Every structure is written in structure tokens, then in C-alpha cells.
Amino acid sequence: MPIDWFPLWLSLRVASLATLIALAVSLPVAYLLATRNWRGAELLDAITTLPLVLPPTVLGYYLLVVIGQGSAIGRIYESVIGHPLVFTWQAATLAALFHSTPLLIKFTRAAFESVNPSYARAARNLGASEWKVFGRVAVPLARRSILAAAALAFARSLGDFGITIMIAGNIPGRTQTVAVAIYDAVESGNGALARGLSLVISAVAIAILYLTNRLQRRQPAG
């Protein structure tokens, strides 16, 4: 029986989109946490770390409450797009986003903290705005560590199960990601499919980890 590769392609698309969105969210948040001492920083750090310690099914339940058809966000989305957000590939992307963003914030914050602050001070003394310091000094100096963190976030997005099953479900050909497909194959006794997808996803994960190690090893001193 031929292997259905749709779950793998869907997972790659979902993980890619989730990682791009996570980068856009994580970089300014991580920079703010790394470079500013302000009231509420500890609370923001706790909130962004919370998804790392909560069970994925709990996060999935919270998201289901927030974006379900009975919620304000769910009703607005359905009225604009024409269909509910839950049990769609977009919901799978949202699940991957919530699964990977906290990890990306942690790693990119560490990357910004490793940059020599004298470069930022010099840029400010020359009249650069904070956004220019962020975009033209901090991000370029920490770029390899940021790319390594993004690779790990991509891998984490690729393997999400708990949140995805709660808000995107298990609809073959529509929302069935590779992690869900492996679980479904094991449950149905399809060992060949489970082995094939597991080997492929393991190979992808090894390649990502290899790339991450290469990027971190070549990180120049800030």
C-alpha cells in the first residue's frame, strides 16, 4: 500500500508558516525582554514561558475556547472568511505557532543578551532610533543564533500533536499532520505507514539539528 505523503507536506507548510509568524512575534518581544528593565517584564516572561510547561492539551483547550465557533473571535473569523477557524489547516498553523513561539522567544532573548551592549550604545550615541538599533545592530549581530533558534522552532512546529488534535482535529487530506497521521496509523494497525512517516520525520529532524549545530558553532563573538 503506497504511503500518503499529504501529512508530511501539510506539516512542512504549517511549520514553515508558523515559524515565519513566530519570528515576527518573537524578535521584538525577546529584544524587549533582553534589553529593558521595566515593570511587568517578569510577568511577560512568565506568560511567554507558560506554554512550555502546560500540557499541550490544556493549551489546545484554551485555544478552542478562544477561537471556537461560540467565541467572539471565532464568529468574526467565520463572518469574514466564510468558514469556522477550528478543524482547518489554519488552525493547525495556529497550534504550531503556540507550540513554537515560547521556545523561540527564549532562544532569541539569549541571543540578544549575548550581543556586546557597547555596539547598541554606540549606535544610540550616533542618533540611531531604538528600531534602528534593533533592526540594524542587534538582529544582524545575533543572526546566526536567531537562525538556529528558528530551525529548532520549525522542528518543534513540525512535531506538534496535542494542540493540533484539539483545534485542528484529524481529518485525512485536510488537517492531518504527520504527528497525527503516525498516531492514527498506529491506532489502525498500519505499521508500514507509521514506520515510513516516522523515518522521514526523524531524518528531517536530524537534518535540522545538524544545521542548528553548524549555525551555533559558526556564531562569531558579539
XYZ file of N, CA and C in Angstrom:
666
model
N 0.851 -1.206 0.000
C 0.000 0.000 0.000
C 0.881 1.248 0.000
N 0.716 2.146 -1.000
C 1.560 3.338 -1.065
C 1.329 4.274 0.117
N 2.388 4.969 0.502
C 2.295 5.898 1.630
C 1.671 7.212 1.162
N 0.737 7.709 1.928
C 0.126 9.009 1.653
C 1.037 10.083 2.248
N 1.626 10.903 1.382
C 2.586 11.905 1.836
C 1.926 13.233 2.174
N 0.608 13.317 2.052
C -0.061 14.583 2.360
C 0.243 15.084 3.771
N 0.197 14.225 4.815
C 0.502 14.732 6.167
C 1.875 15.374 6.280
N 2.850 14.829 5.569
C 4.195 15.413 5.621
C 4.215 16.782 4.956
N 3.619 16.886 3.758
C 3.611 18.177 3.058
C 2.820 19.214 3.849
N 1.706 18.800 4.443
C 0.930 19.734 5.253
C 1.741 20.196 6.461
N 2.430 19.272 7.106
C 3.242 19.630 8.278
C 4.353 20.592 7.902
N 4.986 20.374 6.750
C 6.051 21.274 6.307
C 5.503 22.663 6.025
N 4.326 22.732 5.397
C 3.714 24.037 5.115
C 3.309 24.738 6.405
N 2.672 23.991 7.302
C 2.235 24.552 8.578
C 3.423 25.024 9.399
N 4.472 24.199 9.489
C 5.650 24.555 10.277
C 6.367 25.770 9.691
N 6.442 25.851 8.366
C 7.112 26.997 7.722
C 6.374 28.290 8.014
N 5.055 28.272 7.833
C 4.260 29.480 8.076
C 4.286 29.861 9.553
N 4.164 28.866 10.437
C 4.177 29.136 11.872
C 5.520 29.715 12.305
N 6.615 29.223 11.737
C 7.939 29.721 12.107
C 8.138 31.165 11.655
N 7.659 31.503 10.468
C 7.768 32.880 9.982
C 6.977 33.840 10.871
N 5.758 33.446 11.232
C 4.952 34.290 12.113
C 5.585 34.376 13.492
N 6.096 33.244 13.988
C 6.734 33.221 15.306
C 7.956 34.128 15.348
N 8.715 34.163 14.266
C 9.873 35.066 14.208
C 9.428 36.515 14.303
N 8.387 36.865 13.554
C 7.896 38.245 13.573
C 7.417 38.650 14.961
N 6.841 37.707 15.697
C 6.351 37.989 17.053
C 7.502 37.946 18.065
N 8.356 36.953 17.934
C 9.362 36.675 18.967
C 10.498 37.690 19.004
N 10.945 38.154 17.853
C 12.119 39.037 17.831
C 11.904 40.314 18.648
N 10.829 41.081 18.418
C 10.652 42.293 19.237
C 10.401 41.992 20.711
N 9.654 40.905 20.996
C 9.390 40.553 22.397
C 10.690 40.156 23.093
N 11.484 39.328 22.447
C 12.752 38.882 23.024
C 13.716 40.052 23.211
N 13.740 40.959 22.243
C 14.616 42.131 22.348
C 14.199 43.019 23.519
N 12.906 43.187 23.681
C 12.382 43.983 24.793
C 12.763 43.355 26.132
N 12.621 42.047 26.238
C 12.959 41.361 27.482
C 14.463 41.358 27.750
N 15.261 41.338 26.685
C 16.707 41.232 26.840
C 17.376 42.568 27.143
N 16.774 43.658 26.701
C 17.475 44.946 26.771
C 16.807 45.974 27.675
N 15.650 45.669 28.204
C 14.933 46.665 29.002
C 14.552 46.094 30.365
N 14.768 46.891 31.409
C 14.272 46.560 32.741
C 13.057 47.440 33.012
N 11.886 46.858 33.061
C 10.664 47.623 33.225
C 9.674 46.807 34.037
N 8.786 47.512 34.685
C 7.765 46.855 35.491
C 6.847 46.050 34.578
N 6.699 44.809 34.893
C 5.881 43.930 34.072
C 6.692 42.980 33.214
N 8.030 43.180 33.180
C 8.871 42.298 32.360
C 8.808 40.862 32.862
N 8.817 40.704 34.200
C 8.759 39.357 34.765
C 7.433 38.684 34.437
N 6.347 39.468 34.445
C 5.036 38.917 34.115
C 4.987 38.494 32.649
N 5.509 39.340 31.764
C 5.543 38.994 30.341
C 6.378 37.747 30.105
N 7.513 37.657 30.802
C 8.366 36.479 30.676
C 7.627 35.227 31.143
N 6.893 35.348 32.249
C 6.137 34.206 32.760
C 5.046 33.776 31.784
N 4.367 34.756 31.182
C 3.288 34.449 30.244
C 3.834 33.756 28.995
N 4.963 34.255 28.494
C 5.533 33.652 27.293
C 6.166 32.289 27.569
N 6.510 32.031 28.823
C 7.096 30.737 29.186
C 6.033 29.704 29.511
N 4.844 30.160 29.900
C 3.782 29.264 30.351
C 3.481 28.126 29.373
N 3.402 28.389 28.052
C 3.117 27.280 27.131
C 4.163 26.174 27.134
N 5.367 26.466 27.624
C 6.408 25.432 27.688
C 6.159 24.435 28.810
N 5.398 24.834 29.825
C 5.212 23.965 30.988
C 3.791 23.394 31.084
N 2.838 24.014 30.405
C 1.479 23.487 30.415
C 1.370 22.300 29.462
N 0.539 21.309 29.793
C 0.295 20.207 28.855
C -0.274 20.745 27.544
N 0.151 20.215 26.408
C -0.364 20.698 25.119
C -1.884 20.635 25.004
N -2.499 19.620 25.618
C -3.960 19.536 25.551
C -4.632 20.681 26.291
N -3.988 21.174 27.343
C -4.527 22.331 28.065
C -4.457 23.564 27.175
N -3.331 23.751 26.507
C -3.202 24.869 25.567
C -4.229 24.741 24.451
N -4.415 23.512 23.963
C -5.410 23.288 22.918
C -6.810 23.631 23.380
N -7.108 23.289 24.623
C -8.431 23.610 25.163
C -8.621 25.124 25.255
N -7.601 25.831 25.767
C -7.700 27.288 25.850
C -7.931 27.904 24.466
N -7.179 27.419 23.481
C -7.335 27.941 22.124
C -8.725 27.617 21.575
N -9.217 26.426 21.894
C -10.546 26.037 21.424
C -11.612 26.970 21.994
N -11.441 27.372 23.250
C -12.375 28.309 23.876
C -12.287 29.678 23.203
N -11.057 30.095 22.866
C -10.844 31.439 22.318
C -11.273 31.551 20.861
N -11.023 30.502 20.058
C -11.276 30.608 18.611
C -12.444 29.748 18.142
N -13.094 29.045 19.053
C -14.223 28.200 18.665
C -15.389 29.006 18.111
N -16.342 28.296 17.534
C -17.474 28.970 16.898
C -18.318 29.757 17.886
N -18.256 29.411 19.166
C -19.018 30.132 20.161
C -18.338 31.364 20.699
N -17.075 31.600 20.290
C -16.326 32.758 20.774
C -16.478 33.936 19.828
N -16.151 35.133 20.343
C -16.224 36.341 19.513
C -15.236 36.256 18.353
N -14.012 35.798 18.631
C -13.008 35.687 17.573
C -13.450 34.675 16.519
N -13.998 33.554 16.981
C -14.461 32.533 16.042
C -15.587 33.037 15.149
N -16.509 33.795 15.721
C -17.631 34.316 14.934
C -17.156 35.368 13.938
N -16.233 36.233 14.360
C -15.704 37.259 13.447
C -14.959 36.596 12.295
N -14.127 35.597 12.610
C -13.372 34.889 11.567
C -14.326 34.242 10.567
N -15.353 33.580 11.078
C -16.286 32.894 10.183
C -17.065 33.879 9.314
N -17.411 35.034 9.878
C -18.154 36.020 9.093
C -17.293 36.639 7.997
N -15.994 36.761 8.238
C -15.083 37.361 7.249
C -14.622 36.338 6.214
N -14.203 35.165 6.682
C -13.619 34.156 5.795
C -14.675 33.261 5.174
N -15.751 33.007 5.916
C -16.817 32.182 5.374
C -16.869 30.772 5.906
N -15.949 30.411 6.772
C -15.975 29.091 7.387
C -15.308 29.178 8.754
N -15.609 28.245 9.671
C -15.000 28.299 11.002
C -13.491 28.134 10.947
N -12.810 28.638 11.961
C -11.357 28.501 12.033
C -10.957 27.118 12.523
N -11.706 26.562 13.468
C -11.350 25.253 14.014
C -11.517 24.164 12.952
N -10.686 23.128 13.070
C -10.688 21.979 12.160
C -10.367 22.385 10.723
N -9.382 23.293 10.600
C -8.840 23.693 9.307
C -7.318 23.655 9.393
N -6.651 23.747 8.232
C -5.187 23.771 8.262
C -4.685 25.065 8.894
N -5.480 26.131 8.825
C -5.107 27.370 9.501
C -5.064 27.174 11.012
N -5.996 26.368 11.533
C -5.979 26.053 12.960
C -4.733 25.245 13.312
N -4.321 24.344 12.421
C -3.087 23.586 12.637
C -1.883 24.522 12.681
N -1.895 25.557 11.839
C -0.823 26.550 11.862
C -0.819 27.307 13.181
N -1.996 27.675 13.664
C -2.103 28.360 14.953
C -1.587 27.469 16.077
N -1.897 26.188 16.015
C -1.406 25.243 17.025
C 0.122 25.184 17.008
N 0.700 25.083 15.819
C 2.163 25.042 15.701
C 2.789 26.346 16.180
N 2.103 27.454 15.916
C 2.597 28.757 16.352
C 2.687 28.830 17.867
N 1.636 28.409 18.545
C 1.634 28.447 20.011
C 2.615 27.427 20.592
N 2.896 26.381 19.852
C 3.822 25.349 20.325
C 5.272 25.812 20.211
N 5.574 26.648 19.221
C 6.967 27.001 18.937
C 7.380 28.395 19.407
N 6.444 29.330 19.487
C 6.803 30.716 19.814
C 7.493 30.867 21.163
N 7.014 30.239 22.240
C 7.711 30.394 23.528
C 9.167 29.949 23.487
N 9.431 28.840 22.792
C 10.811 28.371 22.654
C 11.650 29.380 21.878
N 11.083 29.929 20.826
C 11.805 30.899 20.006
C 12.100 32.169 20.791
N 11.162 32.621 21.617
C 11.394 33.800 22.448
C 12.554 33.555 23.407
N 12.585 32.386 24.032
C 13.652 32.064 24.982
C 15.021 32.096 24.305
N 15.133 31.460 23.155
C 16.426 31.363 22.487
C 16.862 32.692 21.879
N 15.906 33.440 21.295
C 16.293 34.722 20.709
C 16.616 35.745 21.792
N 15.964 35.644 22.939
C 16.330 36.513 24.061
C 17.775 36.251 24.482
N 18.142 34.982 24.587
C 19.523 34.636 24.932
C 20.493 35.137 23.863
N 20.073 35.091 22.609
C 20.928 35.582 21.526
C 21.171 37.080 21.648
N 20.116 37.837 21.935
C 20.275 39.283 22.102
C 21.114 39.618 23.337
N 20.951 38.846 24.406
C 21.718 39.095 25.623
C 23.203 38.801 25.432
N 23.533 37.973 24.437
C 24.937 37.647 24.187
C 25.653 38.702 23.350
N 24.890 39.629 22.770
C 25.495 40.679 21.947
C 26.130 41.734 22.848
N 27.332 42.147 22.520
C 28.030 43.176 23.290
C 27.211 44.468 23.288
N 26.767 44.951 24.454
C 25.897 46.144 24.501
C 26.588 47.424 24.040
N 27.897 47.411 23.929
C 28.604 48.632 23.507
C 28.241 49.026 22.074
N 27.912 48.034 21.237
C 27.508 48.344 19.860
C 26.200 49.127 19.845
N 25.242 48.703 20.654
C 23.959 49.396 20.724
C 24.140 50.801 21.299
N 24.994 50.926 22.328
C 25.233 52.259 22.911
C 25.868 53.192 21.892
N 26.803 52.663 21.126
C 27.451 53.485 20.098
C 26.442 53.948 19.054
N 25.553 53.058 18.658
C 24.538 53.415 17.664
C 23.591 54.482 18.207
N 23.207 54.346 19.475
C 22.322 55.359 20.074
C 23.021 56.706 20.185
N 24.304 56.685 20.541
C 25.070 57.931 20.648
C 25.195 58.631 19.301
N 25.137 57.851 18.228
C 25.215 58.433 16.883
C 23.841 58.855 16.366
N 22.822 58.716 17.218
C 21.486 59.210 16.863
C 20.534 58.167 16.319
N 20.902 56.895 16.377
C 20.013 55.859 15.856
C 18.815 55.681 16.780
N 17.642 55.501 16.171
C 16.442 55.230 16.967
C 16.516 53.807 17.502
N 15.620 53.504 18.455
C 15.626 52.156 19.034
C 15.283 51.098 17.991
N 14.409 51.449 17.046
C 14.071 50.497 15.994
C 15.268 50.231 15.087
N 16.065 51.269 14.821
C 17.267 51.077 14.003
C 18.309 50.249 14.750
N 18.439 50.496 16.051
C 19.356 49.688 16.853
C 18.933 48.224 16.803
N 17.632 48.006 16.922
C 17.098 46.648 16.872
C 17.341 45.995 15.511
N 16.954 46.705 14.437
C 16.997 46.109 13.107
C 18.354 46.093 12.452
N 19.201 47.074 12.771
C 20.480 47.198 12.062
C 21.699 46.825 12.903
N 21.502 46.673 14.197
C 22.622 46.320 15.068
C 22.376 44.969 15.750
N 21.303 44.898 16.545
C 21.075 43.705 17.365
C 20.789 42.466 16.522
N 19.845 42.582 15.589
C 19.475 41.412 14.787
C 20.634 40.917 13.925
N 21.357 41.785 13.196
C 22.492 41.278 12.411
C 23.578 40.611 13.261
N 23.867 41.171 14.431
C 24.910 40.594 15.271
C 24.490 39.233 15.849
N 23.203 39.054 16.061
C 22.712 37.797 16.646
C 22.107 36.867 15.597
N 22.341 37.150 14.311
C 21.594 36.471 13.260
C 21.795 34.960 13.247
N 23.015 34.486 13.491
C 23.232 33.035 13.438
C 22.501 32.323 14.564
N 22.543 32.888 15.747
C 21.803 32.292 16.860
C 20.300 32.358 16.618
N 19.843 33.445 15.980
C 18.420 33.574 15.660
C 18.011 32.520 14.639
N 18.849 32.317 13.621
C 18.550 31.296 12.615
C 18.541 29.901 13.231
N 19.472 29.647 14.151
C 19.499 28.355 14.835
C 18.230 28.163 15.660
N 17.806 29.222 16.346
C 16.574 29.150 17.133
C 15.364 28.928 16.233
N 15.357 29.581 15.069
C 14.249 29.402 14.133
C 14.194 27.965 13.615
N 15.363 27.358 13.399
C 15.396 25.962 12.953
C 14.807 25.039 14.018
N 15.146 25.293 15.276
C 14.573 24.486 16.363
C 13.065 24.711 16.484
N 12.636 25.954 16.312
C 11.206 26.256 16.366
C 10.466 25.552 15.228
N 11.091 25.505 14.056
C 10.497 24.792 12.918
C 10.327 23.315 13.251
N 11.370 22.719 13.839
C 11.297 21.307 14.204
C 10.215 21.068 15.248
N 10.104 21.981 16.192
C 9.067 21.846 17.234
C 7.675 21.977 16.618
N 7.510 22.888 15.676
C 6.228 23.050 14.992
C 5.871 21.794 14.205
N 6.887 21.196 13.612
C 6.682 20.024 12.771
C 6.114 18.845 13.559
N 6.469 18.775 14.845
C 6.072 17.618 15.627
C 4.922 17.837 16.584
N 4.212 18.971 16.488
C 3.137 19.200 17.448
C 2.011 18.178 17.268
N 1.489 17.711 18.376
C 0.384 16.757 18.352
C -0.785 17.219 19.221
N -0.493 17.512 20.492
C -1.552 17.776 21.459
C -2.439 18.945 21.106
N -1.828 20.089 20.769
C -2.634 21.277 20.437
C -3.353 21.061 19.106
N -2.641 20.458 18.149
C -3.215 20.248 16.821
C -4.457 19.376 16.879
N -4.388 18.289 17.626
C -5.518 17.368 17.676
C -6.731 18.024 18.334
N -6.484 19.007 19.213
C -7.582 19.676 19.901
C -8.304 20.684 19.007
N -7.564 21.457 18.222
C -8.212 22.541 17.476
C -8.274 22.309 15.962
N -7.447 21.384 15.445
C -7.491 21.106 14.007
C -8.065 19.727 13.714
N -8.036 18.846 14.707
C -8.619 17.535 14.526
C -7.749 16.608 13.698
N -8.366 15.556 13.203
C -7.671 14.528 12.426
C -8.506 14.212 11.196
N -8.467 15.108 10.228
C -9.247 14.948 9.002
C -8.289 14.615 7.863
N -8.227 13.368 7.408
C -7.301 12.997 6.330
C -7.506 13.858 5.094
N -6.392 14.330 4.553
C -6.456 15.156 3.355
C -6.777 16.612 3.611
N -7.004 16.975 4.895
C -7.338 18.365 5.215
C -6.520 18.902 6.386
N -6.585 18.232 7.524
C -5.890 18.749 8.714
C -4.968 17.714 9.346
N -4.800 16.570 8.740
C -3.991 15.502 9.343
C -2.503 15.770 9.129
N -1.839 16.263 10.170
C -0.398 16.499 10.112
C 0.341 15.188 10.312
N 1.663 15.229 10.171
C 2.434 13.986 10.226
C 2.381 13.339 11.608
N 2.420 14.146 12.679
C 2.353 13.581 14.023
C 1.012 12.896 14.256
N -0.054 13.529 13.815
C -1.388 12.950 13.962
C -1.530 11.705 13.078
N -0.943 11.748 11.868
C -1.024 10.613 10.945
C -0.309 9.389 11.509
N 0.831 9.600 12.171
C 1.553 8.481 12.783
C 0.713 7.856 13.887
N 0.123 8.698 14.726
C -0.753 8.195 15.792
C -1.920 7.417 15.200
N -2.527 7.965 14.159
C -3.677 7.323 13.528
C -3.277 5.987 12.903
N -2.074 5.946 12.291
C -1.601 4.708 11.669
C -1.358 3.618 12.715
N -0.787 3.995 13.839
C -0.557 3.025 14.912
C -1.885 2.505 15.448
N -2.836 3.412 15.651
C -4.140 3.014 16.173
C -4.880 2.069 15.227
N -4.684 2.262 13.928
C -5.389 1.436 12.942
C -4.591 0.195 12.543
N -3.401 0.026 13.120
C -2.591 -1.147 12.821
C -1.814 -1.059 11.526
N -1.681 0.122 10.969
C -0.933 0.305 9.720
C 0.532 0.592 10.058
N 1.276 -0.471 10.360
C 2.663 -0.308 10.773
C 3.561 0.248 9.688
N 3.300 -0.108 8.433
C 4.138 0.366 7.337
C 4.076 1.883 7.213
N 2.861 2.427 7.302
C 2.700 3.881 7.220
C 3.353 4.563 8.411
N 3.146 4.011 9.608
C 3.736 4.596 10.812
C 5.259 4.600 10.722
N 5.836 3.480 10.262
C 7.298 3.407 10.129
C 7.816 4.370 9.072
N 7.142 4.416 7.935
C 7.595 5.287 6.852
C 7.597 6.753 7.256
N 6.488 7.214 7.833
C 6.408 8.609 8.255
C 7.368 8.912 9.401
N 7.527 7.950 10.312
C 8.440 8.157 11.444
C 9.881 8.289 10.968
N 10.278 7.447 10.017
C 11.648 7.513 9.494
C 11.906 8.824 8.760
N 10.924 9.257 7.983
C 11.090 10.505 7.234
C 11.171 11.697 8.177
N 10.274 11.747 9.160
C 10.275 12.889 10.075
C 11.521 12.877 10.941
N 12.036 11.684 11.251
C 13.284 11.595 12.013
C 14.455 12.119 11.190
N 14.467 11.794 9.904
C 15.531 12.283 9.022
C 15.488 13.803 8.908
N 14.285 14.349 8.797
C 14.132 15.808 8.739
C 14.624 16.445 10.035
N 14.288 15.840 11.174
C 14.708 16.377 12.468
C 16.226 16.338 12.617
N 16.856 15.248 12.184
C 18.319 15.151 12.253
C 18.969 16.233 11.391
N 18.416 16.455 10.194
C 18.959 17.498 9.315
C 18.835 18.876 9.951
N 17.702 19.136 10.600
C 17.503 20.426 11.259
C 18.476 20.601 12.425
N 18.651 19.552 13.226
C 19.572 19.627 14.359
C 21.011 19.804 13.887
N 21.371 19.159 12.795
C 22.714 19.327 12.226
C 22.920 20.772 11.786
N 21.922 21.330 11.101
C 22.001 22.723 10.667
C 22.111 23.653 11.864
N 21.332 23.380 12.897
C 21.366 24.206 14.106
C 22.748 24.189 14.744
N 23.346 23.012 14.861
C 24.684 22.901 15.446
C 25.720 23.635 14.615
N 25.604 23.549 13.306
C 26.540 24.265 12.416
C 26.414 25.766 12.592
N 25.195 26.258 12.669
C 24.980 27.695 12.842
C 25.526 28.175 14.175
N 25.295 27.423 15.240
C 25.760 27.829 16.552
C 27.280 27.767 16.661
N 27.900 26.783 16.008
C 29.352 26.641 16.063
C 30.048 27.784 15.340
N 29.396 28.294 14.294
C 29.994 29.373 13.499
C 29.585 30.756 13.980
N 28.865 30.812 15.103
C 28.440 32.121 15.648
C 29.651 32.923 16.079
N 29.894 34.095 15.476
C 31.027 34.913 15.895
C 30.766 35.573 17.226
N 31.805 35.886 17.902
C 31.677 36.571 19.202
C 31.101 37.950 19.003
N 30.083 38.312 19.842
C 29.439 39.617 19.707
C 30.217 40.709 20.390
